[in-house]
XYZ file of C-alpha atoms in Angstrom:
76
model
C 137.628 158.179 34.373
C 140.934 159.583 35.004
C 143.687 157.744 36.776
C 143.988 160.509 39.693
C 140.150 159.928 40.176
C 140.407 155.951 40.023
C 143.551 156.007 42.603
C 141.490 158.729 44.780
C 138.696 156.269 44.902
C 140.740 152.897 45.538
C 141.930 154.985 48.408
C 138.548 156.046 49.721
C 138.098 152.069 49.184
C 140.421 151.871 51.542
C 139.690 153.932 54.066
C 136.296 152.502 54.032
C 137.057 149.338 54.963
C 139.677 150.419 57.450
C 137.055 152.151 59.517
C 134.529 149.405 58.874
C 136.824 147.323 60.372
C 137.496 149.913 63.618
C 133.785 150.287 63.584
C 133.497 146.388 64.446
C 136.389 146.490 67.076
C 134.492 148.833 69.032
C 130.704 147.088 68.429
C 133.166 143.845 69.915
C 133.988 145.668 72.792
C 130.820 147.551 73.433
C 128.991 144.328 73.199
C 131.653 142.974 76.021
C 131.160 146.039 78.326
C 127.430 145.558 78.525
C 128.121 141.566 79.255
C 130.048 142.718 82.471
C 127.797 145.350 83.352
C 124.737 142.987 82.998
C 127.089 140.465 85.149
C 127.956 142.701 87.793
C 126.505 141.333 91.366
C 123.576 143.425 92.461
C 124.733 146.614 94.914
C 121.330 147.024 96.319
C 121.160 146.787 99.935
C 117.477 144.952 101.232
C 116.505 146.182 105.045
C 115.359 143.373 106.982
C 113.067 145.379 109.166
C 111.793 148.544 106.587
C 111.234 151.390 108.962
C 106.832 152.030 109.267
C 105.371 154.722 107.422
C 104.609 157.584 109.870
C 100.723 158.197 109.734
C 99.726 162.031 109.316
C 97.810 163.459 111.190
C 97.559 161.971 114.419
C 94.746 161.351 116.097
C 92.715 164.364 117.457
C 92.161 165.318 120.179
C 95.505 163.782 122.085
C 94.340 164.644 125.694
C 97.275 164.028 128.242
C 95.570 160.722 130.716
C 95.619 162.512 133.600
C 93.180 165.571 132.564
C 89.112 164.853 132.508
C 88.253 164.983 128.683
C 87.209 168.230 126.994
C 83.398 167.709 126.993
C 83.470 166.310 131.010
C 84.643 170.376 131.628
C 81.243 171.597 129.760
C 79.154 169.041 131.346
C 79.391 169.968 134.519
């Protein structure tokens, strides 16, 4: 091996462990992120009273009160 090729590959070395070491600083400060995230208090808002499903369709027939039913007309 020539000495160009063993400085070129001390230097790769080098560079290796540099971003090895950058490569842990950000795991480190992912991994504290994701603590506060998790930590955060909870933004969901609970409704006492939910509102009531509406209930499709309504009831048929919906004859007014005051009119005779529809069958009293053909009974006649």
């Amino acid at each position: 091996m020539t000495e160009t090729e063993t400085k070129t590959i001390e230097e790769l070395k080098k560079k290796i462990h540099e971003l090895e070491l950058e490569i842990a600083k950000l795991k480190g400060a992912n991994e504290a992120l994701m603590a506060l995230y998790h930590s955060r208090p909870t933004t969901t808002i609970i409704e006492r009273n939910p509102p009531k499903p509406r209930t499709y369709p309504p009831p048929f027939p919906l004859w007014p009160k005051k009119y005779p039913s529809y069958e009293s007309k053909f009974c006649r």
